CSV table of C-alpha atoms and ligand atoms in Angstrom, one decimal:
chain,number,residue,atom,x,y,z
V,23,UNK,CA,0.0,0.0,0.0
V,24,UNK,CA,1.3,3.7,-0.9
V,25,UNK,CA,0.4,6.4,1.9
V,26,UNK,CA,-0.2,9.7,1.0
V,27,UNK,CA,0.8,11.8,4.1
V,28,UNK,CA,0.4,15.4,4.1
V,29,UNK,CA,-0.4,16.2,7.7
V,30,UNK,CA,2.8,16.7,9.9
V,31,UNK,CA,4.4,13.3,10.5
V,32,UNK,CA,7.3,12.5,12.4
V,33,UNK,CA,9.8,10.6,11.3
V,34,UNK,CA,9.4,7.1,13.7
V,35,UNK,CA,5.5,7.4,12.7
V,36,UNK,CA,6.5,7.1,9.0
V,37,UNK,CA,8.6,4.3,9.7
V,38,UNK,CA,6.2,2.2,11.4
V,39,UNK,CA,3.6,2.8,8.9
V,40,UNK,CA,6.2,1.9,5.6
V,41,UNK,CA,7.4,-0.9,7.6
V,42,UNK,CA,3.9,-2.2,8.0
V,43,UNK,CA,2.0,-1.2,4.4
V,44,UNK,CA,5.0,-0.5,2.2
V,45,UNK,CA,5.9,2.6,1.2
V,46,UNK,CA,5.0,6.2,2.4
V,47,UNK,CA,5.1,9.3,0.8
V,48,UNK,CA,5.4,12.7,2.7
V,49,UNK,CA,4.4,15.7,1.2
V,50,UNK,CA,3.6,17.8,4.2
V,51,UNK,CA,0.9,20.8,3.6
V,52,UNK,CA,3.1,23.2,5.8
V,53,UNK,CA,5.8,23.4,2.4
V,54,UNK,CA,3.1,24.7,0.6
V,55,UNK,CA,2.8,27.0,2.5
V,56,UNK,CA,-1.1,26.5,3.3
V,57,UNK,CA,-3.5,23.2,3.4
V,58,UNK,CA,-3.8,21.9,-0.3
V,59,UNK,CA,-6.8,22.3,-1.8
V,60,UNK,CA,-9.6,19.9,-3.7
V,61,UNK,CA,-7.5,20.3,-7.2
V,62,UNK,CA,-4.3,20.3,-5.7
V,63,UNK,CA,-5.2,17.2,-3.4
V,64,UNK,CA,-6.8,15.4,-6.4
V,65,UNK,CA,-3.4,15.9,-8.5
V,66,UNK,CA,-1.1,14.6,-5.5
V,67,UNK,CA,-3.5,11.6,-5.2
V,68,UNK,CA,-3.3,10.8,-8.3
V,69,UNK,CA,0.4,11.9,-9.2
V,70,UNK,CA,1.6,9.7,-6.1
V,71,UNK,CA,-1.0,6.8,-7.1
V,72,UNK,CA,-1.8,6.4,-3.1
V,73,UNK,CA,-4.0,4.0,-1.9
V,74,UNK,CA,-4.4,5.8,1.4
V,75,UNK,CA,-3.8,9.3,2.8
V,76,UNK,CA,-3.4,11.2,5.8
V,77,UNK,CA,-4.4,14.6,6.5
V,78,UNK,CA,-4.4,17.9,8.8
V,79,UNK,CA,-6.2,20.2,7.3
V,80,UNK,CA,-6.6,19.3,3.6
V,81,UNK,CA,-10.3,20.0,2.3
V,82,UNK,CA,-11.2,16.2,1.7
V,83,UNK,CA,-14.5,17.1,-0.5
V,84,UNK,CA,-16.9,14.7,-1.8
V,85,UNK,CA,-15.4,15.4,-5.1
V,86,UNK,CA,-11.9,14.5,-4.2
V,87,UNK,CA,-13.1,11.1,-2.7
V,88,UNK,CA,-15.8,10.2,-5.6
V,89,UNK,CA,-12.7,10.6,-7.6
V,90,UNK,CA,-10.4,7.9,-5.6
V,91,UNK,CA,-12.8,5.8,-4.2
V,92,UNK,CA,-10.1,3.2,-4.2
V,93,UNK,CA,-8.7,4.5,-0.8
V,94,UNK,CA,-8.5,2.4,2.2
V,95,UNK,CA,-8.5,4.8,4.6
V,96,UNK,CA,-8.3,8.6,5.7
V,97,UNK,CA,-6.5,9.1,9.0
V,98,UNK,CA,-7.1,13.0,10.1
V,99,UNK,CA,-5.1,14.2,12.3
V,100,UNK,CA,-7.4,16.4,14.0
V,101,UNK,CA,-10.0,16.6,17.3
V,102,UNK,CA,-12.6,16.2,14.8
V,103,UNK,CA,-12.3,15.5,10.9
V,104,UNK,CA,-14.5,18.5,10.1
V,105,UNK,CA,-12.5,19.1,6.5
V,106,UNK,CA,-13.2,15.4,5.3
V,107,UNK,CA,-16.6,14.9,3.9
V,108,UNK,CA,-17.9,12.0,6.1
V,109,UNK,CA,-21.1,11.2,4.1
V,110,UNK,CA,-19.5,10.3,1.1
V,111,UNK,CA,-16.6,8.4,2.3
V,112,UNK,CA,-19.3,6.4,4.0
V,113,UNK,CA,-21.0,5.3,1.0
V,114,UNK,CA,-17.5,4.7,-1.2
V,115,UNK,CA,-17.1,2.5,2.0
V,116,UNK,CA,-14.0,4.1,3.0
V,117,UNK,CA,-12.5,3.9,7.0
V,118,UNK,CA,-12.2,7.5,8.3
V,119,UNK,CA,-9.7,8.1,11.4
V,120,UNK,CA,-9.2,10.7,13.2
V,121,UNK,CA,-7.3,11.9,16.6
V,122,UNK,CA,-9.5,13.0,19.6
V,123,UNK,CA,-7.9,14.6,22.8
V,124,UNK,CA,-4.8,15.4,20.2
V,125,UNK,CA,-4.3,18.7,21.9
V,126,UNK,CA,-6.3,18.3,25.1
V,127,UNK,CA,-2.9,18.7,27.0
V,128,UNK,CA,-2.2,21.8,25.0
V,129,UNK,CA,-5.3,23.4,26.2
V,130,UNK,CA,-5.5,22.6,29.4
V,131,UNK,CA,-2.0,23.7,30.2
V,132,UNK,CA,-2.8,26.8,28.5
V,133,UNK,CA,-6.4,26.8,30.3
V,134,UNK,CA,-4.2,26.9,33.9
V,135,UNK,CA,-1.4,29.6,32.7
V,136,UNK,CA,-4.1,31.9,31.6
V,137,UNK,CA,-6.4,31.2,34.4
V,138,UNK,CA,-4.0,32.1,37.4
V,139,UNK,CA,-2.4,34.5,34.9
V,140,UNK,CA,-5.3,36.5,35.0
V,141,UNK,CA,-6.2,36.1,38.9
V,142,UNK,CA,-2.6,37.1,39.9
V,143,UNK,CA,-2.9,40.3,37.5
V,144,UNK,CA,0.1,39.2,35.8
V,145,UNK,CA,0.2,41.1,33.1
V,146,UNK,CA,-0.9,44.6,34.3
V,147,UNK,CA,2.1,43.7,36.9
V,148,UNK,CA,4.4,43.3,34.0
V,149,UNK,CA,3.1,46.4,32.2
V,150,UNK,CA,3.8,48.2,35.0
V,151,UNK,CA,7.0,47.4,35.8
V,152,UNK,CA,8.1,47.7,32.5
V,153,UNK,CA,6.5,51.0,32.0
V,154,UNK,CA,9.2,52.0,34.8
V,155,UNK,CA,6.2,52.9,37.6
V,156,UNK,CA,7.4,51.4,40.5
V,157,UNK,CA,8.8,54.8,41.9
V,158,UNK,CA,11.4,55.2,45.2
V,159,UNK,CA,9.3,55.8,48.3
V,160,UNK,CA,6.4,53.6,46.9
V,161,UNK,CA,7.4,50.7,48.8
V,162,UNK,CA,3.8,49.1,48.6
V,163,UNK,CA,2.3,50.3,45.6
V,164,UNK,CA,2.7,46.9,44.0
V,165,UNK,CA,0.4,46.0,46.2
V,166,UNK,CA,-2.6,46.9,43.8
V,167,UNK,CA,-1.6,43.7,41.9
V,168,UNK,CA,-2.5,41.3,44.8
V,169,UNK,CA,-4.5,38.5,43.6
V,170,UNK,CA,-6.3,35.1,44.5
V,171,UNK,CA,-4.9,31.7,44.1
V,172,UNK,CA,-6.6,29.0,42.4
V,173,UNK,CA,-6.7,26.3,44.9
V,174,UNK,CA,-10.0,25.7,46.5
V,175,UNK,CA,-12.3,27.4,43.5
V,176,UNK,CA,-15.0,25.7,41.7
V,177,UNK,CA,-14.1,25.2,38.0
V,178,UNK,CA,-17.6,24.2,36.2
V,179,UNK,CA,-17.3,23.2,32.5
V,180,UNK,CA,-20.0,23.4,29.8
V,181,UNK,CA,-19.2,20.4,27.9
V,182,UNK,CA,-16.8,17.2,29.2
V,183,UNK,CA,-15.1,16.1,26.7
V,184,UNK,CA,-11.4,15.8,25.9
V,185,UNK,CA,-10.3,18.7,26.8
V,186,UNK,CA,-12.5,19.2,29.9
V,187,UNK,CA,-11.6,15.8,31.9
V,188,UNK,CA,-8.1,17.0,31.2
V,189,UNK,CA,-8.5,20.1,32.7
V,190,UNK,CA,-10.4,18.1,35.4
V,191,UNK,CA,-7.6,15.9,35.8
V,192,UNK,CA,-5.1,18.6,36.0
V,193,UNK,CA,-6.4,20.7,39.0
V,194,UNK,CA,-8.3,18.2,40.9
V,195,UNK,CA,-5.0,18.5,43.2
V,196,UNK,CA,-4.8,22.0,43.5
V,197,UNK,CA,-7.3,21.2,44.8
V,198,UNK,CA,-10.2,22.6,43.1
V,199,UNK,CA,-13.4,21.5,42.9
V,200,UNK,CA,-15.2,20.3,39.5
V,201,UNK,CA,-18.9,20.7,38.2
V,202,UNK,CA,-19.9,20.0,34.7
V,203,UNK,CA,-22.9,20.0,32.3
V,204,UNK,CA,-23.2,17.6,29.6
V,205,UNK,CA,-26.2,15.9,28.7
V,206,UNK,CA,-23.9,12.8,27.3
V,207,UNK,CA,-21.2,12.0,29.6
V,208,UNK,CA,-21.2,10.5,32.8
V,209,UNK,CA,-18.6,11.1,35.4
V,210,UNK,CA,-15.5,9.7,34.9
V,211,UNK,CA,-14.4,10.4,38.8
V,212,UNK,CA,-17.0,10.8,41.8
V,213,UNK,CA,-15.2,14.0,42.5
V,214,UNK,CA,-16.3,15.5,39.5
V,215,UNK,CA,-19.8,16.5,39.7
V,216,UNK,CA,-22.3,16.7,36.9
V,217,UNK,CA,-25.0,19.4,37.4
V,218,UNK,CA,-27.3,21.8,35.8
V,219,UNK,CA,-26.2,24.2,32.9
V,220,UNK,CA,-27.6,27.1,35.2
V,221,UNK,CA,-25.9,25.4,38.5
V,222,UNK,CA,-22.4,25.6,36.5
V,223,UNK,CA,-23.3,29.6,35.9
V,224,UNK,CA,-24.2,30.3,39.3
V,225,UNK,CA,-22.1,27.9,41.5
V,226,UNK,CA,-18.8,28.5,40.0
V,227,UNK,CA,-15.4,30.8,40.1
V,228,UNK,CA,-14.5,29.8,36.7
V,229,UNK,CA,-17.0,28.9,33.8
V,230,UNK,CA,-14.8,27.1,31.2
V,231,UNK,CA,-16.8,26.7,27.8
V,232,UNK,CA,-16.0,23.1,25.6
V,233,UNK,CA,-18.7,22.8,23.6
V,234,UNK,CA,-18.8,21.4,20.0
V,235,UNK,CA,-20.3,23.9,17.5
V,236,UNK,CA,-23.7,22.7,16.3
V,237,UNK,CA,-27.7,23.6,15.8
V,238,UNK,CA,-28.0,23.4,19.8
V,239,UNK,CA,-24.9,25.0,21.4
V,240,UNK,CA,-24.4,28.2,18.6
V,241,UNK,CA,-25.5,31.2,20.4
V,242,UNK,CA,-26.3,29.0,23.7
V,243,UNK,CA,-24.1,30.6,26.2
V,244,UNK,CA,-26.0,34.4,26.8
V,245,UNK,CA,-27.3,37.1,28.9
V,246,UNK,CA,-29.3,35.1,30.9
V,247,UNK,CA,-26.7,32.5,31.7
V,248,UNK,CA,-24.2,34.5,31.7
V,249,UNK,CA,-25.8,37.3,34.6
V,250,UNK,CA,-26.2,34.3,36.7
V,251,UNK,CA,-22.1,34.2,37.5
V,252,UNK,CA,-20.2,35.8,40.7
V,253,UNK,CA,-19.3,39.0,40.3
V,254,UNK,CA,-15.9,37.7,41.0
V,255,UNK,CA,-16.1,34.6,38.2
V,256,UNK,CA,-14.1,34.3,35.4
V,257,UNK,CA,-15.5,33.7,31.7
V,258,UNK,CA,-13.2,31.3,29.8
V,259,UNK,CA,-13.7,30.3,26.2
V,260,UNK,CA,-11.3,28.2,24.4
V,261,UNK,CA,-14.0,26.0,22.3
V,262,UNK,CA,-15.3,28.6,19.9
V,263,UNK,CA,-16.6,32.0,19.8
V,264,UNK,CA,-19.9,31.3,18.1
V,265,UNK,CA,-21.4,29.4,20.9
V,266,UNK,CA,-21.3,32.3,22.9
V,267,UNK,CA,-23.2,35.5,22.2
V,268,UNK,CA,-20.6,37.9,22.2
V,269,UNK,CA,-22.7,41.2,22.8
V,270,UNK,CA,-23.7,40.0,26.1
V,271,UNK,CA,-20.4,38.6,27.1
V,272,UNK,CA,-18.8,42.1,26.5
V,273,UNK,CA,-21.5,43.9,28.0
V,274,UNK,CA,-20.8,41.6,31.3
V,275,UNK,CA,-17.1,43.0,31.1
V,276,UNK,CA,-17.6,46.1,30.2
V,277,UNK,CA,-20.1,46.4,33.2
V,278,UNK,CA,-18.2,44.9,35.4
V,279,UNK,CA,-21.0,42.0,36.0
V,280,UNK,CA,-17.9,39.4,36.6
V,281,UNK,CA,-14.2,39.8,36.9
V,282,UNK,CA,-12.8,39.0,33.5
V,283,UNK,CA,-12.4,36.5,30.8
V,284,UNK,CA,-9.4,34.4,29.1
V,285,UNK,CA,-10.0,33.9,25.1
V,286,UNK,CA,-8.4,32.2,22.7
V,287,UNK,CA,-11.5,31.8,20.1
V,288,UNK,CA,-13.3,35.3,17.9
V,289,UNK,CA,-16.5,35.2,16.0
V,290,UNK,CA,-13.8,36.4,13.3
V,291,UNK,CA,-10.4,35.2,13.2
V,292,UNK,CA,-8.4,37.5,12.4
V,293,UNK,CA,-10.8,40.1,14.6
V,294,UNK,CA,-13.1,43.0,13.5
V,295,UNK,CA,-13.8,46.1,15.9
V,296,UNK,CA,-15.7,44.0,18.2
V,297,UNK,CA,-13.6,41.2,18.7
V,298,UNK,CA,-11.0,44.3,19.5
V,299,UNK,CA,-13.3,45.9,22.3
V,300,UNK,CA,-12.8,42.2,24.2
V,301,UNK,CA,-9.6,41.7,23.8
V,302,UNK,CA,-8.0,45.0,24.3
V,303,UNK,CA,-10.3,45.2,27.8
V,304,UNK,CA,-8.3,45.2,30.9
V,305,UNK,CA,-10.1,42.3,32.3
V,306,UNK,CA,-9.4,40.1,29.7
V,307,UNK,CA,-6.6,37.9,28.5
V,308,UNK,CA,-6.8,36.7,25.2
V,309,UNK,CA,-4.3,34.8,22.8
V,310,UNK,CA,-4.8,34.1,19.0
V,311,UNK,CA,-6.5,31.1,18.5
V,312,UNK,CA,-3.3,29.1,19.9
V,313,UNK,CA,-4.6,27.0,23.2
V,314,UNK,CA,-4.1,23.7,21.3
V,315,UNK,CA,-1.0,24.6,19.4
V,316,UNK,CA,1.9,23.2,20.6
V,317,UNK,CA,4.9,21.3,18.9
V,318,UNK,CA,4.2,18.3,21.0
V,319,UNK,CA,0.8,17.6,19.4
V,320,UNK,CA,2.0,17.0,15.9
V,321,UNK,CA,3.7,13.9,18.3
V,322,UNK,CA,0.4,12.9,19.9
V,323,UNK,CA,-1.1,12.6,16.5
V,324,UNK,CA,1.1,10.4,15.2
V,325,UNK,CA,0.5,8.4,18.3
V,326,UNK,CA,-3.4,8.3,18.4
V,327,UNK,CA,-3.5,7.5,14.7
V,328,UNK,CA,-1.2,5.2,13.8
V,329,UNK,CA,-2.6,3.1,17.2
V,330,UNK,CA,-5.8,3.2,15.6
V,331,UNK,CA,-4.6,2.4,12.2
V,332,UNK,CA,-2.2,-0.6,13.4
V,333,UNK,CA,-5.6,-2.3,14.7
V,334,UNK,CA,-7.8,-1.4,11.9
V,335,UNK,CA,-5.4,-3.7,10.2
V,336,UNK,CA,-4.8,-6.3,12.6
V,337,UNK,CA,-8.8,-6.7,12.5
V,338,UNK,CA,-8.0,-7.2,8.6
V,339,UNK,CA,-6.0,-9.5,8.9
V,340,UNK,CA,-7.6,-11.6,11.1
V,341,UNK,CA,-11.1,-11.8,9.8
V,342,UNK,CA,-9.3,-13.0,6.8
V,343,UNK,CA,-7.5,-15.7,8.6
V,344,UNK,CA,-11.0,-16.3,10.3
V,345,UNK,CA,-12.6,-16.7,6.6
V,346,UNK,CA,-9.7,-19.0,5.2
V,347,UNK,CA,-9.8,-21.1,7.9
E,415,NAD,N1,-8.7,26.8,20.9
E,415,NAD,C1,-8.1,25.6,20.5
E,415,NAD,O1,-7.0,25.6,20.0
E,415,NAD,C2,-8.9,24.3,20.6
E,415,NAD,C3,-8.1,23.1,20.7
E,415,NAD,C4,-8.9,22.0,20.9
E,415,NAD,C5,-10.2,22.0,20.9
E,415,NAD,N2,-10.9,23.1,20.7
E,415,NAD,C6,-12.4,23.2,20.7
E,415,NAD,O2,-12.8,22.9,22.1
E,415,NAD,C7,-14.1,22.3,22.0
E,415,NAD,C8,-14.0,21.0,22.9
E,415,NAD,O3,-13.0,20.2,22.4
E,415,NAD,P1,-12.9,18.6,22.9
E,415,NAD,O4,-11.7,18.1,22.3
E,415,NAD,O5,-13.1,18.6,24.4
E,415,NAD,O6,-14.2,18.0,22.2
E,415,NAD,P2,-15.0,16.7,22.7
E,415,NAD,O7,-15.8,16.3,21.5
E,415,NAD,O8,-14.1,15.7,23.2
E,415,NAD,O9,-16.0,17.3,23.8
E,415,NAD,C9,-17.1,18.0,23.6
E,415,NAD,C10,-18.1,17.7,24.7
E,415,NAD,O10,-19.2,18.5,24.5
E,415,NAD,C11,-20.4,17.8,24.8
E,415,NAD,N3,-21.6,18.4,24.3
E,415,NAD,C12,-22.1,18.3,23.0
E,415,NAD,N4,-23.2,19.0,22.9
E,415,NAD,C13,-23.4,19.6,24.1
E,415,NAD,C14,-24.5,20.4,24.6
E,415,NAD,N5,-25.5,20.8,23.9
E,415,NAD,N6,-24.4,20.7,26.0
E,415,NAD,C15,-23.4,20.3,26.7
E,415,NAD,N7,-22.4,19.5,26.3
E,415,NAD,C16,-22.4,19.1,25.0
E,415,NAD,C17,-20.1,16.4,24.3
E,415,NAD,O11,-20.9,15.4,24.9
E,415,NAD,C18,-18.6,16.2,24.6
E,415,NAD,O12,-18.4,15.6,25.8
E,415,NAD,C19,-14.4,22.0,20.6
E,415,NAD,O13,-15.2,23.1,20.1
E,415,NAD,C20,-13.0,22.1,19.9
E,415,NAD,O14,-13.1,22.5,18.5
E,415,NAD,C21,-10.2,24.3,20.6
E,416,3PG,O1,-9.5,25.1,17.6
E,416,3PG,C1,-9.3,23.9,17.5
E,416,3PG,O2,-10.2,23.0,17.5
E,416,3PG,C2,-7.9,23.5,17.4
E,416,3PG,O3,-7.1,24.6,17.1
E,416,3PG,C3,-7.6,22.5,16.4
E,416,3PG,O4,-8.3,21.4,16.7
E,416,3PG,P1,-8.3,20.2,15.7
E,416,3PG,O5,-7.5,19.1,16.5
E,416,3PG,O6,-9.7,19.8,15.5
E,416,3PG,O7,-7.6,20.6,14.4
């Protein structure tokens, strides 16, 4: 079997793969400078007569796979395969993989940096002592940038999956205390205590959003919800920005209705005006869209879906030792 893989593959999950199928051909998207799209992706296909291929961000269209509807499999390495269209590599019967809790570390590290970041004033300390304020005779005037510590809080997460049992996991020893709403997850941990959506709002010092985007959660977090948090709480969103409605999030900061908020996700990436008005507020620390980017993911990729791949084939093989013999 020939493997197409433009995703970014290290050079050990290459070598297990050729040493198992054959022969692998790397042509990773990032040296053409952007993903490849439905042309260019039908030509490498076709130049590099693969039989299977393994993406990042590569738009997988119905077109590009009613063309090669010889292909065994597409591994994605991704959270969620949302470039690779599903429905039609159903019906050409081909095997989709993808790589869930790929960056789950990535976020919740980034989830705990920004967090205590943000209660410890960090960055308004930093602006301030850079900007040369801290003036002879002042002795205490750092003092304004006293903050809280994040043992002991309640951390309640809209949406458990990946990402949030892994932020679970991380602070439990803190300790902090854990809530979560999610219709379709049970708890993993007794510790960790599924409640009401309006319980998470109300109950907690940090309301961490992980929801999916679809028909129910766009536009689901809002002014309702939203005025039920602390006054102290912090607002963080590193799923995506359309699940929350972002007029009532930034009249909660603006107002001073809750402490602040850590971003990472925009209803436009890059940002118009309003995406601006959050992130250049005071109370807020936001980074570009980079919670789950981390060198160390490409690695956990690999990992995830050459583990899956391995026992798609072991299955294979056996059902066809189980229908010889
Ligand atoms: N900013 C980044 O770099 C970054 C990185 C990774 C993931 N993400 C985003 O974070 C989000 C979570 O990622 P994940 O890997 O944990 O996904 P996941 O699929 O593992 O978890 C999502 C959870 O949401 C739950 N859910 C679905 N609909 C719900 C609803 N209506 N109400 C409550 N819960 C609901 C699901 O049951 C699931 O447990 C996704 O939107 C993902 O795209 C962003
Ligand atoms: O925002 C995201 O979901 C991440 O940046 C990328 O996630 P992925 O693993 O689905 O590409």
């Amino acid at each position: 079997m020939r493997i197409l893989i433009t995703a970014p593959y290290n050079q050990k999950g290459q070598d297990i793969l050729s040493g198992k199928f054959g022969e692998v051909i790397y042509k990773p998207w990032k040296d053409n400078g952007r993903a490849f799209n439905e042309t260019e992706l039908n030509k490498l296909i076709d130049e590099t007569r693969a039989d299977a291929l393994i993406t990042e961000h590569d738009n997988v269209t119905a077109n590009v796979i009613n063309l090669h509807p010889h292909l065994q499999f597409i591994g994605v390495c991704r959270g969620t395969p949302s470039n690779v269209d599903l429905e039609a590599a159903k019906a050409k019967g081909i095997q989709v993989f993808y790589t869930p809790a790929r960056n789950a570390q990535a976020v919740a590290e980034l989830f705990i940096a920004n967090v205590i970041s943000l209660m410890r004033n960090t960055i308004p300390g930093w602006q301030w002592l850079t900007g040369k304020n801290w003036e002879e005779g002042a002795h205490t005037s750092y003092l304004q940038f006293k903050g809280n510590e994040l043992a002991g809080k309640t951390i309640g997460m809209v949406g458990f999956g990946a990402v949030g049992q892994r932020i679970a996991d991380m602070v439990r020893n803190f300790p902090c205390h854990i809530k979560f709403y999610d219709p379709y997850i049970e708890s993993s941990n007794p510790d960790y205590h599924k409640t009401s959506l309006e319980d998470v709002f109300e109950s907690s010092d940090i309301v961490s959003i992980h929801l999916p985007v679809n028909d129910q959660t766009i536009g689901m977090i809002d002014k309702k919800l939203i005025s039920m948090m602390k006054p102290e709480a912090i607002f963080v969103n590193t799923a995506r920005a359309s699940v929350v409605k972002r007029d009532d999030l930034l009249n909660a900061i603006e107002n001073n209705k809750i402490r602040g908020a850590v971003l990472d996700v925009f209803d436009f990436e890059p940002p118009d005006q309003k995406d601006y008005q959050l992130i250049n507020h005071p109370h807020v620390l936001a980074t570009p869209h980079t919670a789950g980017a981390t060198h160390e993911v490409e690695d956990h990729h690999v990992e995830i879906l050459n583990e899956r791949i391995l026992n798609w084939a072991l299955s294979n093989e056996n059902n066809t030792k189980k229908k010889i013999a």
